[in-house]
mmCIF file of C-alpha atoms in Angstrom:
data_model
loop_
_atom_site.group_PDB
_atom_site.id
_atom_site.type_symbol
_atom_site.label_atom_id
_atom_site.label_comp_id
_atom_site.label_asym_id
_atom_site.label_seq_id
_atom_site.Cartn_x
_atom_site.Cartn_y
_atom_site.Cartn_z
ATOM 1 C CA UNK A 841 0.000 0.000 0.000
ATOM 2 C CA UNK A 842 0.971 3.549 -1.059
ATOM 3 C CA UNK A 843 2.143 5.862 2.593
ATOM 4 C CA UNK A 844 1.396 8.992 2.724
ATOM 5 C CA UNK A 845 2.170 11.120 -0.738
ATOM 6 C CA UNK A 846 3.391 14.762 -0.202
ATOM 7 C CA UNK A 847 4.270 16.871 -3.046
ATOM 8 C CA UNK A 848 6.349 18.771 -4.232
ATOM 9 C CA UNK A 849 8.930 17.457 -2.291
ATOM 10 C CA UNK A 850 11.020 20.774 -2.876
ATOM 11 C CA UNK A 851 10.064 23.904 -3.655
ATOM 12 C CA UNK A 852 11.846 27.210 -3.867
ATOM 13 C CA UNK A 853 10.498 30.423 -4.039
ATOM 14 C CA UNK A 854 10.533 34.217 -3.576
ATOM 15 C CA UNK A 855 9.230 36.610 -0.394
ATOM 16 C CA UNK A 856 5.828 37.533 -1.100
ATOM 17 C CA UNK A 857 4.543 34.139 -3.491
ATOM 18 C CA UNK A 858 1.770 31.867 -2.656
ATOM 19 C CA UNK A 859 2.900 28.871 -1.816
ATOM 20 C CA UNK A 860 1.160 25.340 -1.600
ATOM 21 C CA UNK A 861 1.970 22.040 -0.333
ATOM 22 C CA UNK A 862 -0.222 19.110 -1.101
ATOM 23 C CA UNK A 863 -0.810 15.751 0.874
ATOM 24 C CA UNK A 864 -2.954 12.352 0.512
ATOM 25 C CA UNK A 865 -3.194 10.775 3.158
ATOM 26 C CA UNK A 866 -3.274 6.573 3.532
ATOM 27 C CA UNK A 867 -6.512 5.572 2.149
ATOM 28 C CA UNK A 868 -8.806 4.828 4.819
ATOM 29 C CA UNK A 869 -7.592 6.550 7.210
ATOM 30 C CA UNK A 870 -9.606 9.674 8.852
ATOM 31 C CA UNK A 871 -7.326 11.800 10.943
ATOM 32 C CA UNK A 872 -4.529 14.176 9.268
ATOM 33 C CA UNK A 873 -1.878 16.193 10.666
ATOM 34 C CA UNK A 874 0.250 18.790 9.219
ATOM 35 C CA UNK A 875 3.838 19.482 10.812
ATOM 36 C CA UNK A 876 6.280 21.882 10.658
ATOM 37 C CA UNK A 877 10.239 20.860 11.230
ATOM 38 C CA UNK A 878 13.123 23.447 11.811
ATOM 39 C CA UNK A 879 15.950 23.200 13.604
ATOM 40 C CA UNK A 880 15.140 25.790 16.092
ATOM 41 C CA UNK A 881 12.075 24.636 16.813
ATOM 42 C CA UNK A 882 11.988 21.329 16.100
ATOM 43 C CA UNK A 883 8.635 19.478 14.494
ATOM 44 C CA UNK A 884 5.826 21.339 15.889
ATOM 45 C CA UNK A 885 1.947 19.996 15.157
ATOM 46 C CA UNK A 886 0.257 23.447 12.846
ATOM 47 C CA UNK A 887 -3.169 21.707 12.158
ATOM 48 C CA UNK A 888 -5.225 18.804 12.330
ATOM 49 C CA UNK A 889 -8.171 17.116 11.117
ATOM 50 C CA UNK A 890 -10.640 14.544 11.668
ATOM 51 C CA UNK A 891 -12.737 13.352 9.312
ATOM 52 C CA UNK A 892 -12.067 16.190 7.242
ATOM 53 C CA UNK A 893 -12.635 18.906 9.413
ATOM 54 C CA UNK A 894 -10.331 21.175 11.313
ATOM 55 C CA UNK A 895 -10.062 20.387 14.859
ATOM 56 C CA UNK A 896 -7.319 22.100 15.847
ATOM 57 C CA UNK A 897 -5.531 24.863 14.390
ATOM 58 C CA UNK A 898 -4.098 26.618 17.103
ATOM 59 C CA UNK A 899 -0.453 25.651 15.588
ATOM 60 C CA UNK A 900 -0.887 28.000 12.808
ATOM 61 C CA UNK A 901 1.508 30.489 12.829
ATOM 62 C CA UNK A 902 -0.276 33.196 11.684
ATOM 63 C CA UNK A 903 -3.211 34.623 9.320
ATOM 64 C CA UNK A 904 -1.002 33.584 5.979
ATOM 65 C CA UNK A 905 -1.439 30.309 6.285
ATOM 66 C CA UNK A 906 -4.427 28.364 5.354
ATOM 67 C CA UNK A 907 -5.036 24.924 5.919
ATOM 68 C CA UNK A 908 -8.296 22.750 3.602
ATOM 69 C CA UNK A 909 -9.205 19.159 3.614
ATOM 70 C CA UNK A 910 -11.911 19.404 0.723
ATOM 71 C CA UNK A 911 -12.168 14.961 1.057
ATOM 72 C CA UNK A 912 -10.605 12.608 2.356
ATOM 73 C CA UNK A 913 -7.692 11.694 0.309
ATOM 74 C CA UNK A 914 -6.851 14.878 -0.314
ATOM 75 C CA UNK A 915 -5.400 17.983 1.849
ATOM 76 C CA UNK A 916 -3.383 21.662 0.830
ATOM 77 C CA UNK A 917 -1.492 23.660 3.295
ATOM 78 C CA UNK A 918 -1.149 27.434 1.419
ATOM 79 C CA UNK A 919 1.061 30.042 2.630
ATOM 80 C CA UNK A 920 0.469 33.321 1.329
ATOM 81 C CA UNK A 921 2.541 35.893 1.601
ATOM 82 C CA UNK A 922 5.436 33.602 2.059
ATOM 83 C CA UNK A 923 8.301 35.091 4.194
ATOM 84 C CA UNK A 924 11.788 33.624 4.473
ATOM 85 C CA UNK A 925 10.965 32.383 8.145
ATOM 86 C CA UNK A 926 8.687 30.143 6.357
ATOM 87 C CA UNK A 927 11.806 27.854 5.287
ATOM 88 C CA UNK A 928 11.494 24.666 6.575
ATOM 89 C CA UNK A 929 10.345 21.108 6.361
ATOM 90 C CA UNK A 930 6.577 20.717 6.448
ATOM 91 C CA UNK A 931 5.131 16.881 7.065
ATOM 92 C CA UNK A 932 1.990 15.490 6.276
ATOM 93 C CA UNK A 933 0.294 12.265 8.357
ATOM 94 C CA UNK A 934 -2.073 10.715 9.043
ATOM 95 C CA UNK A 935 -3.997 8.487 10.893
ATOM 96 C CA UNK A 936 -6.672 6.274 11.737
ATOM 97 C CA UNK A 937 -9.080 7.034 14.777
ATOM 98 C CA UNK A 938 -6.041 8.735 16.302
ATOM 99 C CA UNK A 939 -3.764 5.740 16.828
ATOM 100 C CA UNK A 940 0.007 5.453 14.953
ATOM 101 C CA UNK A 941 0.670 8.565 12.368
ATOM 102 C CA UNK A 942 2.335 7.688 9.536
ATOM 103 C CA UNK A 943 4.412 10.430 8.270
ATOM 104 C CA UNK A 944 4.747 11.605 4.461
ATOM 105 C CA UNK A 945 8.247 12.026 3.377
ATOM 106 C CA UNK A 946 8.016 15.795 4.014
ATOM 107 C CA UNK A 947 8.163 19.059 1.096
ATOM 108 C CA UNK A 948 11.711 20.889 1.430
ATOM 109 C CA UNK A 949 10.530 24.465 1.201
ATOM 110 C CA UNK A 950 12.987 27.801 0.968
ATOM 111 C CA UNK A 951 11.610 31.455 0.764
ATOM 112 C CA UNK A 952 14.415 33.692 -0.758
ATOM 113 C CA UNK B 407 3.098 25.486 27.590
ATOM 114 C CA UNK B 408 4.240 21.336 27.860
ATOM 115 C CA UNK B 409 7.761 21.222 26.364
ATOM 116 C CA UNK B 410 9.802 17.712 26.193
ATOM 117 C CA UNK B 411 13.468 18.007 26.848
ATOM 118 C CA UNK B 412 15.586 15.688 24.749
ATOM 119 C CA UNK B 413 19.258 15.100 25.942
ATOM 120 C CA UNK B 414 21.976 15.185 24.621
ATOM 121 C CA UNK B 415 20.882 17.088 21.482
ATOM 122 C CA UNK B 416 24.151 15.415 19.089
ATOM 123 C CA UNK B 417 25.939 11.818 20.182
ATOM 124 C CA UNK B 418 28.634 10.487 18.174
ATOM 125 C CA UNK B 419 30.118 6.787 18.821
ATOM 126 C CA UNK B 420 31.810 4.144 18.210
ATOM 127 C CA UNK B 421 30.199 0.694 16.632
ATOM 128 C CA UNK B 422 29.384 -1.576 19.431
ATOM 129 C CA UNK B 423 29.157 0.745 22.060
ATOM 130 C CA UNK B 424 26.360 1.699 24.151
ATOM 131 C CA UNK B 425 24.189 4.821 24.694
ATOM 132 C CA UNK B 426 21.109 6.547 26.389
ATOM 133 C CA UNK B 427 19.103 9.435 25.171
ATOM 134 C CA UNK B 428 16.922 10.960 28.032
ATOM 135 C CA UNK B 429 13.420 12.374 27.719
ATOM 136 C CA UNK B 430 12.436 14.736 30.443
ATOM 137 C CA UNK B 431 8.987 16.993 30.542
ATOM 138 C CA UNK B 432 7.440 18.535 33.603
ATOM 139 C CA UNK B 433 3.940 17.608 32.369
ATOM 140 C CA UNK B 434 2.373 14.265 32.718
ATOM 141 C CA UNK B 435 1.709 12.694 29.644
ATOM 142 C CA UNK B 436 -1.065 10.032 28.715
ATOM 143 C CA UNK B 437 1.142 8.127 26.860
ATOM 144 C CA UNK B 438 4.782 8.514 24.897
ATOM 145 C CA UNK B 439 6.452 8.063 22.210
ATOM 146 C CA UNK B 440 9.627 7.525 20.491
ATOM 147 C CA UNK B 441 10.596 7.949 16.507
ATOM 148 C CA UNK B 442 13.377 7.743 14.099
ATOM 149 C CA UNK B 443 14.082 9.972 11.629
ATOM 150 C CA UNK B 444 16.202 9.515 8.759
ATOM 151 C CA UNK B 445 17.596 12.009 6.423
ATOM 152 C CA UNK B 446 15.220 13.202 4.069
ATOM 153 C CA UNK B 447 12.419 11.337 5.173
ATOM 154 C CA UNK B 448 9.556 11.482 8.066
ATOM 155 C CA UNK B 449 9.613 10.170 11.476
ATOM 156 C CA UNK B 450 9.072 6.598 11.849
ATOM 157 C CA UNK B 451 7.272 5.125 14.938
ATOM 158 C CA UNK B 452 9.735 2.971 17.200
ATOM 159 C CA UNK B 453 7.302 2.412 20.302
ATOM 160 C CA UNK B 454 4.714 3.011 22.286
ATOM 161 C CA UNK B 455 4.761 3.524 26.189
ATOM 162 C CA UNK B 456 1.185 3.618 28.362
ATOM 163 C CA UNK B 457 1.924 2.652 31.834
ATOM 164 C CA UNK B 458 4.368 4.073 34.750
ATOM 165 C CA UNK B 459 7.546 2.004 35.206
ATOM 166 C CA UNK B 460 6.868 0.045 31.546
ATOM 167 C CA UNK B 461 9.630 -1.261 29.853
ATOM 168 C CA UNK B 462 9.481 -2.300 26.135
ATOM 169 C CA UNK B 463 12.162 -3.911 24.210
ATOM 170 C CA UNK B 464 13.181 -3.733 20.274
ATOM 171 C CA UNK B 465 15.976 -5.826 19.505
ATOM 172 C CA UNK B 466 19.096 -3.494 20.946
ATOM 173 C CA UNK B 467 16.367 -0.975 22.016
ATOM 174 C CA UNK B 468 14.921 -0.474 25.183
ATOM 175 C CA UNK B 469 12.452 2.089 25.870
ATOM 176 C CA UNK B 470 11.256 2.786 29.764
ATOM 177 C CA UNK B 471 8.771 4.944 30.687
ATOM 178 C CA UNK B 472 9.346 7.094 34.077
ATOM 179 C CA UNK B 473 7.079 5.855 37.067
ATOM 180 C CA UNK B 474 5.383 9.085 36.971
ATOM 181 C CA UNK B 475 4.917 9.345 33.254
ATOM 182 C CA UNK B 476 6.712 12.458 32.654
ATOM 183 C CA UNK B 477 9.798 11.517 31.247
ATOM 184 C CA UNK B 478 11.154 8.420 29.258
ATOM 185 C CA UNK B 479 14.693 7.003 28.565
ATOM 186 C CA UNK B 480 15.920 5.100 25.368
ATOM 187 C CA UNK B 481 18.848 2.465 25.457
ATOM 188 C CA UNK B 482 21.008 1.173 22.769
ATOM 189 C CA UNK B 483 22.789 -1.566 23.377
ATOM 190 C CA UNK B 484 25.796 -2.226 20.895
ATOM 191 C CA UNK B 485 24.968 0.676 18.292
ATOM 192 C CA UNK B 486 25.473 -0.183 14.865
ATOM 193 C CA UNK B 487 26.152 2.315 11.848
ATOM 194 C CA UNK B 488 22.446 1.460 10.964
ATOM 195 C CA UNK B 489 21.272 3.046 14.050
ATOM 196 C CA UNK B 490 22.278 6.614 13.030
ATOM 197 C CA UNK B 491 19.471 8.974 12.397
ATOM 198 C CA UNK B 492 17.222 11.556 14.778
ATOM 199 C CA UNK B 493 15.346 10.142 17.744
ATOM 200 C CA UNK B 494 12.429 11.879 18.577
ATOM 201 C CA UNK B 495 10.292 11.259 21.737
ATOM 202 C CA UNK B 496 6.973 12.570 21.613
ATOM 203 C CA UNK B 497 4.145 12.819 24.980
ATOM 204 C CA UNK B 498 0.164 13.037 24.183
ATOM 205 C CA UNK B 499 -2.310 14.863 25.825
ATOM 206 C CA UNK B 500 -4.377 16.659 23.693
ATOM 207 C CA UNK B 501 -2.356 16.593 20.780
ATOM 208 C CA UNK B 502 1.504 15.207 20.137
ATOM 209 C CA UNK B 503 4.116 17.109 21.758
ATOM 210 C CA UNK B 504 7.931 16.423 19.979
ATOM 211 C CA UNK B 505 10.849 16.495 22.097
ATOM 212 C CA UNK B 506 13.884 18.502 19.644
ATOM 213 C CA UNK B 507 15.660 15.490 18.626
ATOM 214 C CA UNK B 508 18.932 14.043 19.383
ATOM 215 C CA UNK B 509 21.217 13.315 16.236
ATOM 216 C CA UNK B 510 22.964 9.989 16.970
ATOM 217 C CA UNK B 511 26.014 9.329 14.544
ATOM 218 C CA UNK B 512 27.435 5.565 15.152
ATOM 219 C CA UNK B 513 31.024 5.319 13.395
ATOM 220 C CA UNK B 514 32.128 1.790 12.083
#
């Protein structure tokens, strides 16, 4: 069975462009999580849903990011403006009822 | 705010030898978790802890939970270049809580 597909797996882009990062989660499962990973702050939870809906976004950093989870095998995190601080690693996962995530291999994103 | 203190943060050693990386919150957590991470992929679930004082084992690996479920300890026993890659421990409440990693390099 296919894990969890994140793409692109890099992207590089200027200050001010709308970014977005894609995910499908496993099929069949009904929770999904999106993660951020830096190395000052480590991999820190943004959003998550359940059953396609948000249940927690208090991770979000700030208004320019935007989180959707339009069914359930498919999810977009959008950042727009982006800023430079928005380098980093950003995970999908997901899981079923709650139990084991399964990670996506990550996209590599850099704001010049 | 719950944070989860990993030490030490970078551990480079020798094939064969052993290590521990420590896990230490103030918070209680429900349950924790530990994961390895290797380069340019996600984090991959290792194990599982529930109860105070549980001790699971993983071939060289042995996890323990702390008796009053706020902190967690990871043993390798006779590291192997394999082994390199970031350990991550993780405590639930409401939502996952990730420790900052330690980097473990094991030299042949």
């Amino acid at each position: 069975d296919a894990g969890v597909i994140q793409s692109p797996r890099h992207e590089v882009t200027e200050m001010g462009q709308e970014v977005t990062l894609r995910c499908k989660p496993i099929s069949g499962h009904n929770s999904l999580f999106w993660y951020r990973q830096t190395m000052m702050r480590g991999l820190e939870l943004l959003i998550y849903f359940n059953n396609n809906v948000p249940i927690d976004d208090s991770g979000m950093p700030e208004d320019r990011f935007s989180a959707k989870m339009p069914n359930a095998s498919f999810s977009t995190l959008k950042i727009q403006p982006s800023e430079p601080r928005d380098s980093a690693v950003y995970f999908c996962a997901s899981s079923l009822w709650g139990q084991t995530q399964y990670f996506g291999p990550g996209t590599r994103l850099l704001v010049l | 705010t719950q944070l989860l203190e990993q030490s030490p943060q970078f551990l480079s050693i020798q094939e064969g030898e052993n290590l521990t990386v420590y896990c230490n919150s103030s918070s209680v957590f429900s349950s924790l978790q530990w994961y390895r991470q290797e380069p340019g992929e996600g984090p991959v679930l290792l194990v599982t802890v529930v109860t105070g004082g549980e001790v699971k084992k993983l071939k060289r690996l042995t996890f323990q939970f702390g008796d009053a479920r706020k902190d967690s300890s990871l043993h390798i026993t006779a590291a192997q270049p394999g082994d390199t890659g970031l350990y991550l421990c993780a405590g639930e409440s409401r939502r996952l809580i990730f420790g900052q990693g330690t980097e473990l390099s094991v030299k042949p």
